[in-house]
Short mmCIF file of C-alpha atoms in Angstrom, two decimals:
data_model
loop_
_atom_site.label_atom_id
_atom_site.label_comp_id
_atom_site.label_asym_id
_atom_site.label_seq_id
_atom_site.Cartn_x
_atom_site.Cartn_y
_atom_site.Cartn_z
CA MET A 920 25.92 16.93 11.04
CA THR A 921 25.06 18.58 7.73
CA VAL A 922 24.48 17.26 4.25
CA SER A 923 27.54 17.74 2.11
CA ASP A 924 27.53 19.02 -1.44
CA THR A 925 27.33 16.09 -3.82
CA ARG A 926 26.29 14.88 -7.23
CA PHE A 927 25.96 11.34 -8.48
CA SER A 928 25.13 9.61 -11.72
CA PRO A 929 22.01 7.45 -11.68
CA ALA A 930 23.86 4.96 -13.84
CA GLY A 931 25.94 3.71 -10.89
CA ALA A 932 25.64 0.09 -10.00
CA ALA A 933 25.10 0.91 -6.33
CA GLN A 934 21.72 2.44 -7.12
CA THR A 935 20.16 0.18 -9.72
CA ALA A 936 20.06 -3.42 -10.73
CA PRO A 937 19.67 -4.93 -14.23
CA ASP A 938 16.13 -4.88 -15.55
CA GLN A 939 14.66 -8.21 -14.51
CA GLY A 940 10.98 -7.62 -15.14
CA PRO A 941 8.35 -5.58 -13.32
CA ASP A 942 9.11 -3.56 -10.25
CA LEU A 943 7.69 -5.94 -7.65
CA VAL A 944 8.33 -3.59 -4.71
CA SER A 945 6.17 -0.84 -6.32
CA LEU A 946 3.49 -3.34 -7.32
CA VAL A 947 3.33 -4.67 -3.77
CA GLY A 948 2.98 -1.07 -2.50
CA SER A 949 0.11 -0.38 -4.88
CA ARG A 950 -1.63 -3.63 -3.99
CA MET A 951 -1.36 -3.02 -0.23
CA ALA A 952 -2.55 0.59 -0.51
CA HIS A 953 -5.48 -0.46 -2.69
CA ASP A 954 -6.57 -3.35 -0.40
CA LEU A 955 -6.25 -1.26 2.76
CA ASN A 956 -8.14 1.76 1.40
CA ASN A 957 -11.36 -0.15 0.96
CA PRO A 958 -11.86 -1.25 4.64
CA VAL A 959 -10.66 2.08 5.96
CA GLY A 960 -13.17 3.81 3.62
CA ALA A 961 -15.93 1.52 4.95
CA ILE A 962 -15.06 2.48 8.56
CA ALA A 963 -15.17 6.15 7.59
CA ASN A 964 -18.63 5.69 6.08
CA GLY A 965 -19.82 3.88 9.17
CA VAL A 966 -18.55 6.65 11.42
CA GLU A 967 -20.27 9.21 9.27
CA LEU A 968 -23.60 7.32 9.53
CA LEU A 969 -23.29 7.11 13.26
CA GLY A 970 -22.85 10.83 13.45
CA LEU A 971 -25.86 11.47 11.26
CA THR A 972 -28.18 9.21 13.29
CA GLY A 973 -27.01 10.64 16.59
CA GLN A 974 -26.18 7.20 17.99
CA ALA A 975 -22.71 8.29 18.85
CA ASP A 976 -21.38 11.75 19.65
CA GLY A 977 -18.65 13.23 21.69
CA PRO A 978 -14.90 12.94 21.93
CA GLU A 979 -14.88 9.21 21.23
CA LEU A 980 -16.48 9.62 17.80
CA ALA A 981 -14.20 12.64 17.08
CA LEU A 982 -11.14 10.52 17.89
CA ILE A 983 -12.24 7.70 15.63
CA THR A 984 -13.04 10.16 12.81
CA GLU A 985 -9.64 11.79 13.16
CA SER A 986 -7.86 8.43 13.23
CA VAL A 987 -9.67 7.21 10.10
CA GLU A 988 -8.86 10.34 8.20
CA ASN A 989 -5.20 10.07 9.23
CA ALA A 990 -5.12 6.45 8.03
CA ARG A 991 -6.69 7.38 4.68
CA ARG A 992 -4.20 10.17 4.08
CA ARG A 993 -1.24 7.98 4.94
CA ILE A 994 -2.46 5.13 2.67
CA LYS A 995 -2.93 7.53 -0.22
CA SER A 996 0.48 9.08 0.35
CA PHE A 997 2.14 5.66 0.57
CA ARG A 998 0.40 4.62 -2.63
CA ILE A 999 2.01 7.54 -4.47
CA ALA A 1000 5.40 7.16 -2.88
CA PHE A 1001 5.71 3.39 -2.84
CA GLY A 1002 3.30 2.32 -5.52
CA ALA A 1003 3.80 1.68 -9.22
CA ALA A 1004 4.12 4.72 -11.51
CA ALA A 1005 3.90 3.94 -15.18
CA PRO A 1006 5.26 6.58 -17.68
CA GLY A 1007 2.48 8.86 -18.83
CA GLN A 1008 0.17 8.28 -15.87
CA THR A 1009 -1.00 11.42 -14.10
CA VAL A 1010 -2.21 12.27 -10.62
CA ALA A 1011 -5.08 14.69 -9.89
CA ALA A 1012 -3.81 18.01 -8.55
CA ASP A 1013 -6.65 18.10 -5.97
CA GLU A 1014 -5.47 14.77 -4.56
CA ILE A 1015 -1.93 16.02 -4.08
CA ARG A 1016 -3.14 19.28 -2.53
CA SER A 1017 -5.29 17.36 -0.02
CA LEU A 1018 -2.36 15.16 0.96
CA ILE A 1019 0.14 17.98 1.53
CA ALA A 1020 -2.32 20.25 3.36
CA PRO A 1021 -2.27 20.38 7.19
CA GLY A 1022 -4.34 17.56 8.63
CA PRO A 1023 -4.81 15.23 11.60
CA ASP A 1024 -1.64 13.20 10.87
CA GLY A 1025 0.44 15.25 13.26
CA ARG A 1026 2.95 16.23 10.59
CA ARG A 1027 5.12 19.09 11.73
CA MET A 1028 6.49 19.86 8.26
CA GLU A 1029 4.79 22.61 6.40
CA ILE A 1030 4.80 22.10 2.58
CA ASP A 1031 4.60 24.96 0.09
CA TRP A 1032 3.89 23.39 -3.30
CA PRO A 1033 1.83 25.09 -6.00
CA VAL A 1034 0.71 21.79 -7.55
CA PRO A 1035 0.42 22.08 -11.36
CA ALA A 1036 -2.80 21.15 -13.09
CA THR A 1037 -1.08 18.18 -14.73
CA LEU A 1038 1.37 16.10 -12.68
CA PHE A 1039 2.89 12.90 -13.94
CA ARG A 1040 2.78 10.07 -11.41
CA THR A 1041 6.53 9.47 -11.82
CA ASP A 1042 7.20 13.04 -10.78
CA ALA A 1043 4.75 12.78 -7.82
CA LYS A 1044 6.43 9.55 -6.73
CA ALA A 1045 9.93 11.12 -6.76
CA VAL A 1046 8.77 14.29 -4.96
CA PHE A 1047 6.88 12.35 -2.26
CA LEU A 1048 9.90 10.20 -1.59
CA ALA A 1049 12.09 13.28 -1.40
CA LEU A 1050 9.60 14.92 1.01
CA MET A 1051 9.83 11.80 3.20
CA CYS A 1052 13.64 12.12 3.22
CA LEU A 1053 13.42 15.77 4.25
CA GLU A 1054 10.76 14.99 6.91
CA SER A 1055 13.28 12.57 8.46
CA ALA A 1056 15.57 15.58 9.01
CA LEU A 1057 12.81 17.74 10.49
CA PRO A 1058 11.61 15.96 13.67
CA TRP A 1059 10.91 19.36 15.29
CA GLY A 1060 9.16 20.75 12.24
CA GLY A 1061 10.14 23.13 9.43
CA LYS A 1062 9.13 24.40 6.03
CA VAL A 1063 9.68 22.83 2.64
CA ALA A 1064 9.25 24.56 -0.70
CA VAL A 1065 8.67 22.41 -3.81
CA ARG A 1066 9.09 23.95 -7.22
CA PRO A 1067 9.28 22.56 -10.75
CA GLU A 1068 12.31 23.40 -12.90
CA ALA A 1069 12.92 23.11 -16.62
CA THR A 1070 14.21 19.59 -16.34
CA GLY A 1071 13.22 18.42 -12.87
CA TRP A 1072 12.34 19.48 -9.35
CA HIS A 1073 13.83 21.68 -6.65
CA LEU A 1074 13.03 21.13 -2.96
CA VAL A 1075 14.32 23.40 -0.17
CA ALA A 1076 13.83 22.59 3.55
CA ALA A 1077 14.46 25.11 6.22
CA ALA A 1078 14.27 24.78 10.00
CA GLU A 1079 15.92 26.18 13.14
CA ARG A 1080 16.92 22.69 14.17
CA MET A 1081 17.63 19.60 11.98
CA ARG A 1082 18.70 16.08 12.61
CA VAL A 1083 20.59 14.60 9.74
CA GLU A 1084 21.66 10.97 10.14
CA PRO A 1085 24.53 10.56 7.66
CA ASP A 1086 24.12 6.91 6.61
CA PRO A 1087 20.77 7.20 4.80
CA TRP A 1088 21.82 10.36 2.96
CA LEU A 1089 24.97 8.59 1.71
CA ILE A 1090 22.65 6.34 -0.31
CA LEU A 1091 21.48 9.40 -2.27
CA GLU A 1092 25.15 10.38 -2.76
CA GLY A 1093 25.72 7.11 -4.54
CA GLY A 1094 26.66 4.84 -1.65
CA PRO A 1095 25.50 1.28 -1.34
CA VAL A 1096 22.35 0.40 0.54
CA PRO A 1097 23.48 -1.10 3.85
CA GLY A 1098 22.18 -4.52 4.80
CA ASP A 1099 20.97 -3.24 8.14
CA LEU A 1100 19.07 -0.24 6.72
CA PRO A 1101 16.23 0.44 9.18
CA ALA A 1102 12.64 0.51 7.90
CA LYS A 1103 12.32 4.16 8.94
CA ALA A 1104 14.93 5.07 6.26
CA VAL A 1105 13.71 2.87 3.41
CA HIS A 1106 12.54 5.96 1.44
CA PHE A 1107 16.17 6.99 0.91
CA ALA A 1108 16.95 3.77 -0.92
CA LEU A 1109 13.67 3.94 -2.88
CA LEU A 1110 14.34 7.53 -3.94
CA ALA A 1111 17.79 6.62 -5.21
CA ARG A 1112 16.32 3.63 -7.08
CA GLU A 1113 13.46 5.65 -8.55
CA LEU A 1114 15.73 8.46 -9.79
CA ALA A 1115 17.99 5.89 -11.39
CA ALA A 1116 15.04 4.28 -13.12
CA GLN A 1117 13.96 7.71 -14.45
CA GLY A 1118 17.51 8.50 -15.60
CA ARG A 1119 17.86 11.50 -13.32
CA SER A 1120 20.82 12.73 -11.30
CA ILE A 1121 20.51 14.38 -7.91
CA ALA A 1122 22.32 17.29 -6.32
CA ILE A 1123 22.16 17.91 -2.54
CA THR A 1124 23.56 20.82 -0.57
CA GLY A 1125 23.01 21.55 3.09
CA SER A 1126 23.80 23.47 6.21
CA ASP A 1127 22.78 23.35 9.85
CA THR A 1128 19.43 24.89 9.03
CA SER A 1129 18.63 23.97 5.42
CA ILE A 1130 18.78 21.16 2.85
CA ASP A 1131 18.54 21.78 -0.87
CA ILE A 1132 17.63 18.95 -3.29
CA ARG A 1133 17.55 19.08 -7.06
CA PHE A 1134 16.81 16.20 -9.40
#
């Protein structure tokens, strides 16, 4: 199964609802990421102190350290992808670089993204959601290039093998969000919603070994 060529207008009713106040989904995402980051950070500090005092050493401490770092990276990534992004807010380039760099999270997708010095949080949110969509199609790994364009972003994923489940991608093509959408595919609906809120359209092309996204 490949991703078919498609374009859709973000003004479609299937992708956005009338403005009824603040984006509660994004606010919940920000709140959860903020509240979870503090205890995870405390655990990381405690593990570091144990290592300095010599009270714990060996594979057990290494495993805990790796797990804590994995949790912190995921929380920070989720905060960008699922959290609130007010117009004009920016994200530090160093933070983005640290999150897309290879780490202990077991991610098989290699990301090539020369992060600009100034990156708006709305752009980071859309790109992170798009990366999550591409990662869903790359269970065996692959490479993704992220580049800015004059009016948006261009992402290209390449891999020898891909697994494209059609239903979630149809949401990006303008289809309705199914009532039984699994949690593992929620980022597809959120990307469609975010692009609609930003007034952007999306273009997707694909083959057996590549997916090209522009928005």
